[in-house]
């Protein structure tokens, strides 16, 4: 049996708690891991004086796979977002965020995945103030950079994801009516790639604001949605909200040579250390990692065990209206797997 070497970044705030619960679940799958535990975020600032130590980067360079908890981005002190730095460092161009109904609530059968471009657009943070008269901050300017290569790579990733996972439709979400170049290029490339997949994957395109409304009133129509960085950031939280909130939303950051799996949510300082956070998003992120590592059966079992624990056993954390703590939820999922 293969032993998978994986970099482990438990993260800040609720990170260590949800990571401990996730490791219990992974242990119960029987898949063998050699964890290389590293630090990042505030934990790393405290231990090493920098939010992203070289050892952490070295480890990911070697293992090519990381399971990561949320990292607090220190406010002030000149630190940039560690998450954005990791994406840049390893060229993690695809942010894949599935949202599907576990607990039927407002919607019965949402099952979609947002494929967000992760390296370009407004997110690159090329911005500055312009002084007018004696006001140094009279005008703020930002540059969105979108490349043909970046568009093609992410859109192809979305179509390939559809083919590989048996999904049948890709929606290209854009704002090409207003941003005729920055978003127009994305749409132009999107339509060209879609044509290559004609007959295999259905494709359509929708303007982003309409996409948001459609996703709220009739989310069942979506399968794979591919979009640029900022739109994907917002739309993926919206999608998480449709299916029970951030506690159930996993994500993967994928590049050509490395992949980092993490929950969509942050370090939740308001509930950190209380043992009440929902570890399901982190557990489901670990499930995506199993799939990435080729452990398809274990990935399916983890996904099913989370569903059964919440729905059949009624074991739920506070965010889902229950009383189970973080560790108890993780143990319940692990028992389902045993
Ligand atoms: P957040 O996602 O940490 O929290 C938002 C709300 O959701 C809070 O009320 C929190 O208690 C709740 N929540 C989040 N995860 C939960 C879980 N697993 N179970 C139950 N409730 C949960 O977002 P916020 O407050 O905007 O950010 C806090 C910190 O996290 C910031 O420093 C931010 O930079 C960082 N962050 C890190 C991310 C990452 O590492 N990928 C992503 C988003 C934020
Ligand atoms: Mg976000």
Short mmCIF file of C-alpha atoms and ligand atoms in Angstrom, two decimals:
data_model
loop_
_atom_site.label_atom_id
_atom_site.label_comp_id
_atom_site.label_asym_id
_atom_site.label_seq_id
_atom_site.Cartn_x
_atom_site.Cartn_y
_atom_site.Cartn_z
CA UNK A 1 0.00 0.00 0.00
CA UNK A 2 1.29 3.46 -0.92
CA UNK A 3 2.20 5.89 1.85
CA UNK A 4 1.36 9.43 0.79
CA UNK A 5 3.72 12.12 2.00
CA UNK A 6 1.70 15.27 2.62
CA UNK A 7 2.56 18.66 4.13
CA UNK A 8 0.29 19.50 7.05
CA UNK A 9 -0.46 23.11 7.97
CA UNK A 10 -2.96 23.06 10.86
CA UNK A 11 -3.34 26.85 10.66
CA UNK A 12 -4.66 29.43 13.09
CA UNK A 13 -7.78 29.95 15.18
CA UNK A 14 -10.06 26.92 14.77
CA UNK A 15 -7.45 25.39 12.41
CA UNK A 16 -5.76 23.05 14.92
CA UNK A 17 -9.13 21.81 16.24
CA UNK A 18 -10.66 21.01 12.85
CA UNK A 19 -7.36 19.54 11.66
CA UNK A 20 -7.20 17.17 14.65
CA UNK A 21 -10.74 15.97 13.87
CA UNK A 22 -9.81 15.56 10.20
CA UNK A 23 -6.74 13.47 11.00
CA UNK A 24 -8.95 11.08 13.04
CA UNK A 25 -11.19 10.67 10.00
CA UNK A 26 -8.28 10.11 7.62
CA UNK A 27 -6.84 7.52 9.97
CA UNK A 28 -10.15 5.65 9.87
CA UNK A 29 -9.99 5.40 6.06
CA UNK A 30 -6.96 3.11 6.34
CA UNK A 31 -5.07 5.18 3.75
CA UNK A 32 -1.47 5.63 4.89
CA UNK A 33 0.02 9.11 5.27
CA UNK A 34 3.44 10.42 6.25
CA UNK A 35 2.65 13.91 7.52
CA UNK A 36 5.23 16.66 7.34
CA UNK A 37 3.88 19.16 9.87
CA UNK A 38 4.80 22.78 9.12
CA UNK A 39 3.65 26.22 10.22
CA UNK A 40 2.12 29.19 8.41
CA UNK A 41 0.14 32.32 9.29
CA UNK A 42 0.06 33.65 12.86
CA UNK A 43 1.36 30.35 14.22
CA UNK A 44 4.47 30.89 12.09
CA UNK A 45 4.81 34.56 13.05
CA UNK A 46 4.84 33.47 16.71
CA UNK A 47 7.22 30.55 16.20
CA UNK A 48 9.50 31.87 13.45
CA UNK A 49 8.88 35.58 13.00
CA UNK A 50 7.49 35.23 9.50
CA UNK A 51 4.06 34.10 8.26
CA UNK A 52 5.52 31.88 5.54
CA UNK A 53 8.84 30.23 6.54
CA UNK A 54 11.13 28.74 3.90
CA UNK A 55 10.80 25.27 5.49
CA UNK A 56 7.07 25.34 4.78
CA UNK A 57 7.67 26.23 1.13
CA UNK A 58 10.43 23.59 0.86
CA UNK A 59 8.11 20.95 2.25
CA UNK A 60 5.32 21.69 -0.23
CA UNK A 61 7.86 21.80 -3.05
CA UNK A 62 8.89 18.28 -2.09
CA UNK A 63 5.54 16.66 -1.23
CA UNK A 64 3.54 18.58 -3.87
CA UNK A 65 0.44 18.16 -1.71
CA UNK A 66 -0.68 20.05 1.36
CA UNK A 67 -3.64 19.84 3.71
CA UNK A 68 -4.09 23.25 5.18
CA UNK A 69 -6.21 24.84 7.88
CA UNK A 70 -7.27 28.49 7.71
CA UNK A 71 -4.53 31.06 8.24
CA UNK A 72 -5.09 34.40 9.93
CA UNK A 73 -3.63 37.16 7.81
CA UNK A 74 -1.98 39.46 10.36
CA UNK A 75 -3.38 42.97 10.12
CA UNK A 76 -0.59 45.55 9.87
CA UNK A 77 3.11 44.74 10.08
CA UNK A 78 3.33 44.77 6.30
CA UNK A 79 2.37 41.09 5.88
CA UNK A 80 0.60 40.13 2.68
CA UNK A 81 -1.97 37.36 2.59
CA UNK A 82 -0.23 34.01 3.07
CA UNK A 83 -2.95 32.33 1.05
CA UNK A 84 -2.36 34.59 -1.94
CA UNK A 85 1.42 34.11 -1.51
CA UNK A 86 1.06 30.30 -1.55
CA UNK A 87 -1.11 30.40 -4.66
CA UNK A 88 1.47 32.57 -6.41
CA UNK A 89 4.50 30.59 -5.24
CA UNK A 90 3.15 27.27 -6.52
CA UNK A 91 1.17 28.59 -9.50
CA UNK A 92 -2.09 27.24 -8.08
CA UNK A 93 -4.20 28.61 -10.89
CA UNK A 94 -7.40 26.65 -10.23
CA UNK A 95 -9.54 27.08 -7.15
CA UNK A 96 -12.13 24.31 -7.19
CA UNK A 97 -15.04 24.72 -4.79
CA UNK A 98 -17.87 22.20 -4.80
CA UNK A 99 -21.22 23.04 -3.20
CA UNK A 100 -23.77 20.30 -2.85
CA UNK A 101 -26.77 19.66 -0.63
CA UNK A 102 -25.98 17.51 2.39
CA UNK A 103 -28.82 18.58 4.60
CA UNK A 104 -31.89 19.30 2.48
CA UNK A 105 -33.08 22.70 3.56
CA UNK A 106 -34.07 25.51 1.28
CA UNK A 107 -32.89 23.46 -1.69
CA UNK A 108 -33.24 19.74 -2.29
CA UNK A 109 -30.60 19.02 -4.84
CA UNK A 110 -27.84 21.53 -5.36
CA UNK A 111 -24.76 19.88 -6.80
CA UNK A 112 -22.39 22.28 -8.47
CA UNK A 113 -18.73 23.16 -8.53
CA UNK A 114 -17.21 26.59 -8.96
CA UNK A 115 -13.90 26.65 -10.80
CA UNK A 116 -12.33 29.99 -9.98
CA UNK A 117 -9.25 31.43 -11.69
CA UNK A 118 -6.84 31.92 -8.80
CA UNK A 119 -3.90 34.02 -10.04
CA UNK A 120 -5.13 36.85 -12.26
CA UNK A 121 -7.73 39.60 -12.49
CA UNK A 122 -8.31 42.32 -9.88
CA UNK A 123 -6.86 40.06 -7.20
CA UNK A 124 -3.28 40.66 -8.32
CA UNK A 125 -3.39 43.81 -6.20
CA UNK A 126 -1.73 46.17 -8.66
CA UNK A 127 -3.18 49.38 -7.26
CA UNK A 128 -2.21 52.85 -6.17
CA UNK A 129 -3.55 56.19 -5.02
CA UNK A 130 -3.34 59.35 -7.09
CA UNK A 131 -2.87 62.68 -5.41
CA UNK A 132 -5.11 65.56 -6.46
CA UNK A 133 -4.32 68.92 -4.91
CA UNK A 134 -3.36 68.24 -1.30
CA UNK A 135 -5.35 64.99 -1.01
CA UNK A 136 -2.87 62.09 -1.48
CA UNK A 137 -5.73 59.61 -1.65
CA UNK A 138 -8.08 61.50 -3.91
CA UNK A 139 -8.27 58.67 -6.45
CA UNK A 140 -7.66 54.91 -6.13
CA UNK A 141 -6.70 53.00 -9.26
CA UNK A 142 -6.50 49.24 -9.71
CA UNK A 143 -5.40 47.17 -12.69
CA UNK A 144 -6.99 43.84 -13.56
CA UNK A 145 -4.69 41.67 -15.62
CA UNK A 146 -6.13 38.77 -17.56
CA UNK A 147 -4.08 36.74 -20.02
CA UNK A 148 -5.18 34.49 -22.89
CA UNK A 149 -2.97 31.78 -21.40
CA UNK A 150 -4.57 32.17 -17.95
CA UNK A 151 -8.10 32.09 -19.39
CA UNK A 152 -7.40 29.05 -21.53
CA UNK A 153 -5.77 27.15 -18.65
CA UNK A 154 -8.64 27.68 -16.21
CA UNK A 155 -11.42 27.11 -18.73
CA UNK A 156 -9.77 23.92 -19.96
CA UNK A 157 -9.42 22.84 -16.33
CA UNK A 158 -13.18 23.34 -15.88
CA UNK A 159 -14.07 21.27 -18.96
CA UNK A 160 -11.58 18.55 -18.04
CA UNK A 161 -13.01 18.49 -14.51
CA UNK A 162 -16.47 18.00 -16.02
CA UNK A 163 -15.28 15.14 -18.25
CA UNK A 164 -13.36 13.43 -15.43
CA UNK A 165 -16.15 13.65 -12.86
CA UNK A 166 -19.05 12.85 -15.16
CA UNK A 167 -20.53 16.33 -15.10
CA UNK A 168 -22.34 17.42 -18.24
CA UNK A 169 -22.47 21.21 -18.36
CA UNK A 170 -20.10 24.16 -17.98
CA UNK A 171 -21.33 27.73 -17.49
CA UNK A 172 -18.91 30.52 -18.31
CA UNK A 173 -19.71 33.46 -16.00
CA UNK A 174 -18.42 36.89 -17.10
CA UNK A 175 -19.06 40.62 -17.42
CA UNK A 176 -18.04 41.00 -21.06
CA UNK A 177 -20.90 43.40 -21.75
CA UNK A 178 -19.16 46.08 -19.65
CA UNK A 179 -15.53 44.97 -19.31
CA UNK A 180 -15.13 44.33 -23.01
CA UNK A 181 -11.44 43.45 -22.87
CA UNK A 182 -10.69 42.11 -19.38
CA UNK A 183 -13.83 39.98 -19.29
CA UNK A 184 -14.33 39.87 -23.06
CA UNK A 185 -11.11 37.92 -23.49
CA UNK A 186 -12.27 35.37 -20.92
CA UNK A 187 -15.56 34.91 -22.78
CA UNK A 188 -13.86 34.73 -26.21
CA UNK A 189 -11.46 32.03 -25.01
CA UNK A 190 -14.30 30.31 -23.15
CA UNK A 191 -16.41 29.99 -26.28
CA UNK A 192 -13.46 28.65 -28.27
CA UNK A 193 -12.64 26.00 -25.68
CA UNK A 194 -16.34 25.12 -25.34
CA UNK A 195 -16.48 24.45 -29.08
CA UNK A 196 -13.75 21.82 -28.70
CA UNK A 197 -15.90 19.96 -26.19
CA UNK A 198 -19.12 20.22 -28.22
CA UNK A 199 -21.05 16.96 -28.08
CA UNK A 200 -19.26 15.91 -24.90
CA UNK A 201 -19.94 18.78 -22.49
CA UNK A 202 -22.79 21.23 -22.87
CA UNK A 203 -21.74 24.86 -22.43
CA UNK A 204 -23.41 28.22 -21.95
CA UNK A 205 -22.36 31.67 -20.88
CA UNK A 206 -24.06 34.04 -18.46
CA UNK A 207 -23.36 37.55 -17.23
CA UNK A 208 -22.11 37.40 -13.64
CA UNK A 209 -24.90 39.38 -11.97
CA UNK A 210 -27.53 37.24 -13.67
CA UNK A 211 -25.51 34.16 -12.64
CA UNK A 212 -25.75 35.27 -9.00
CA UNK A 213 -29.49 35.74 -9.22
CA UNK A 214 -30.03 32.46 -11.08
CA UNK A 215 -27.94 30.64 -8.51
CA UNK A 216 -30.19 31.87 -5.72
CA UNK A 217 -33.54 31.18 -7.40
CA UNK A 218 -32.73 28.00 -9.35
CA UNK A 219 -29.33 26.55 -8.37
CA UNK A 220 -30.23 23.14 -9.83
CA UNK A 221 -29.48 24.48 -13.33
CA UNK A 222 -25.73 24.74 -12.57
CA UNK A 223 -23.18 21.98 -12.85
CA UNK A 224 -19.68 23.42 -13.38
CA UNK A 225 -19.30 27.21 -13.29
CA UNK A 226 -16.01 28.71 -14.46
CA UNK A 227 -15.17 32.34 -13.81
CA UNK A 228 -12.44 34.87 -13.07
CA UNK A 229 -10.84 35.42 -9.66
CA UNK A 230 -12.99 38.09 -8.02
CA UNK A 231 -16.31 36.83 -9.39
CA UNK A 232 -15.38 33.30 -8.26
CA UNK A 233 -14.48 34.52 -4.78
CA UNK A 234 -17.93 36.01 -4.30
CA UNK A 235 -19.93 33.37 -6.15
CA UNK A 236 -18.33 30.49 -4.23
CA UNK A 237 -19.37 31.97 -0.87
CA UNK A 238 -22.85 32.45 -2.29
CA UNK A 239 -22.89 28.79 -3.34
CA UNK A 240 -21.69 27.73 0.13
CA UNK A 241 -24.54 29.74 1.64
CA UNK A 242 -27.07 27.83 -0.48
CA UNK A 243 -26.08 24.51 1.03
CA UNK A 244 -25.65 25.21 4.73
CA UNK A 245 -22.83 27.71 5.07
CA UNK A 246 -19.07 27.83 5.36
CA UNK A 247 -18.89 24.87 7.77
CA UNK A 248 -19.65 22.56 4.84
CA UNK A 249 -17.59 24.21 2.08
CA UNK A 250 -14.30 22.58 1.00
CA UNK A 251 -11.86 23.86 -1.59
CA UNK A 252 -8.79 22.86 -3.57
CA UNK A 253 -6.05 25.05 -5.02
CA UNK A 254 -4.52 23.23 -7.95
CA UNK A 255 -1.46 23.94 -10.06
CA UNK A 256 0.74 22.00 -12.43
CA UNK A 257 3.19 20.86 -9.75
CA UNK A 258 1.38 21.21 -6.41
CA UNK A 259 -2.07 21.23 -4.84
CA UNK A 260 -3.30 22.63 -1.52
CA UNK A 261 -6.56 21.50 0.05
CA UNK A 262 -8.38 23.66 2.60
CA UNK A 263 -11.78 24.74 3.85
CA UNK A 264 -13.27 27.86 2.21
CA UNK A 265 -13.77 29.49 5.62
CA UNK A 266 -11.24 31.43 7.71
CA UNK A 267 -9.80 30.97 11.20
CA UNK A 268 -13.07 31.99 12.93
CA UNK A 269 -11.46 33.83 15.87
CA UNK A 270 -14.90 34.32 17.46
CA UNK A 271 -15.23 30.58 18.22
CA UNK A 272 -11.56 29.48 18.29
CA UNK A 273 -10.47 27.31 21.22
CA UNK A 274 -14.03 26.46 22.23
CA UNK A 275 -14.21 23.10 20.49
CA UNK A 276 -17.44 23.99 18.70
CA UNK A 277 -16.32 24.63 15.11
CA UNK A 278 -17.67 22.42 12.36
CA UNK A 279 -14.77 20.33 10.97
CA UNK A 280 -16.85 19.09 7.99
CA UNK A 281 -15.39 21.56 5.48
CA UNK A 282 -11.86 20.52 6.40
CA UNK A 283 -12.84 16.82 6.33
CA UNK A 284 -14.42 17.26 2.88
CA UNK A 285 -11.28 19.11 1.73
CA UNK A 286 -9.30 16.07 2.88
CA UNK A 287 -11.75 14.01 0.78
CA UNK A 288 -10.85 16.11 -2.27
CA UNK A 289 -7.20 15.48 -1.44
CA UNK A 290 -7.81 11.72 -1.36
CA UNK A 291 -9.34 11.99 -4.83
CA UNK A 292 -6.31 13.98 -6.03
CA UNK A 293 -4.01 11.27 -4.63
CA UNK A 294 -5.92 8.63 -6.57
CA UNK A 295 -7.60 7.18 -3.45
CA UNK A 296 -11.00 7.32 -5.11
CA UNK A 297 -12.79 4.75 -2.95
CA UNK A 298 -11.62 6.38 0.29
CA UNK A 299 -12.68 9.79 -1.07
CA UNK A 300 -16.19 8.49 -1.77
CA UNK A 301 -16.38 6.86 1.67
CA UNK A 302 -15.39 10.08 3.45
CA UNK A 303 -17.99 12.08 1.55
CA UNK A 304 -20.68 9.50 2.34
CA UNK A 305 -19.64 9.23 6.02
CA UNK A 306 -19.98 13.01 6.44
CA UNK A 307 -23.44 12.90 4.87
CA UNK A 308 -24.56 9.94 6.98
CA UNK A 309 -23.23 11.48 10.21
CA UNK A 310 -25.14 14.71 9.62
CA UNK A 311 -28.31 13.36 8.02
CA UNK A 312 -28.81 9.78 9.30
CA UNK A 313 -27.14 10.04 12.71
CA UNK A 314 -28.22 13.64 13.33
CA UNK A 315 -24.77 14.50 14.70
CA UNK A 316 -24.45 18.23 13.98
CA UNK A 317 -22.31 21.11 15.17
CA UNK A 318 -23.81 24.41 16.35
CA UNK A 319 -23.66 26.09 12.92
CA UNK A 320 -26.07 23.38 11.69
CA UNK A 321 -28.33 23.75 14.72
CA UNK A 322 -26.84 20.83 16.69
CA UNK A 323 -24.91 20.40 19.91
CA UNK A 324 -21.97 18.20 18.86
CA UNK A 325 -18.48 19.58 19.42
CA UNK A 326 -15.66 19.52 16.87
CA UNK A 327 -14.02 16.35 18.23
CA UNK A 328 -17.34 14.53 18.70
CA UNK A 329 -18.30 15.22 15.09
CA UNK A 330 -14.93 13.99 13.84
CA UNK A 331 -15.21 10.85 15.98
CA UNK A 332 -18.71 10.17 14.66
CA UNK A 333 -17.48 10.38 11.06
CA UNK A 334 -14.52 8.14 11.92
CA UNK A 335 -16.91 5.56 13.48
CA UNK A 336 -18.99 5.59 10.28
CA UNK A 337 -15.83 4.73 8.35
CA UNK A 338 -14.62 1.99 10.69
P1 LIG B 1 -14.31 33.23 8.91
O1 LIG B 1 -14.65 32.28 7.82
O2 LIG B 1 -13.19 32.87 9.78
O3 LIG B 1 -15.61 33.41 9.84
C1 LIG B 1 -16.85 33.90 9.35
C2 LIG B 1 -18.00 33.40 10.27
O4 LIG B 1 -18.24 32.02 10.01
C3 LIG B 1 -17.66 33.50 11.75
O5 LIG B 1 -18.82 33.83 12.45
C4 LIG B 1 -17.20 32.11 12.10
O6 LIG B 1 -17.42 31.76 13.46
C5 LIG B 1 -18.04 31.23 11.17
N1 LIG B 1 -17.33 30.00 10.81
C6 LIG B 1 -16.28 29.90 9.96
N2 LIG B 1 -15.87 28.62 9.87
C7 LIG B 1 -16.68 27.91 10.69
C8 LIG B 1 -16.73 26.52 11.04
N3 LIG B 1 -15.88 25.61 10.52
N4 LIG B 1 -17.68 26.11 11.93
C9 LIG B 1 -18.55 27.01 12.45
N5 LIG B 1 -18.53 28.33 12.16
C10 LIG B 1 -17.61 28.77 11.29
O7 LIG B 1 -14.08 34.65 8.23
P2 LIG B 1 -13.50 36.02 8.84
O8 LIG B 1 -14.00 36.23 10.22
O9 LIG B 1 -13.79 37.02 7.80
O10 LIG B 1 -11.91 35.84 8.88
C11 LIG B 1 -11.16 35.46 10.03
C12 LIG B 1 -9.70 35.30 9.66
O11 LIG B 1 -9.55 34.21 8.74
C13 LIG B 1 -9.05 36.52 8.96
O12 LIG B 1 -7.75 36.69 9.50
C14 LIG B 1 -8.97 36.12 7.51
O13 LIG B 1 -7.88 36.75 6.87
C15 LIG B 1 -8.76 34.62 7.62
N6 LIG B 1 -9.21 33.87 6.42
C16 LIG B 1 -8.41 32.85 6.01
C17 LIG B 1 -8.78 32.05 4.95
C18 LIG B 1 -7.88 30.93 4.56
O14 LIG B 1 -6.89 30.65 5.23
N7 LIG B 1 -8.15 30.24 3.47
C19 LIG B 1 -10.05 32.27 4.22
C20 LIG B 1 -10.85 33.35 4.78
C21 LIG B 1 -10.43 34.11 5.85
MG1 LIG B 2 -13.28 34.33 -0.11
#
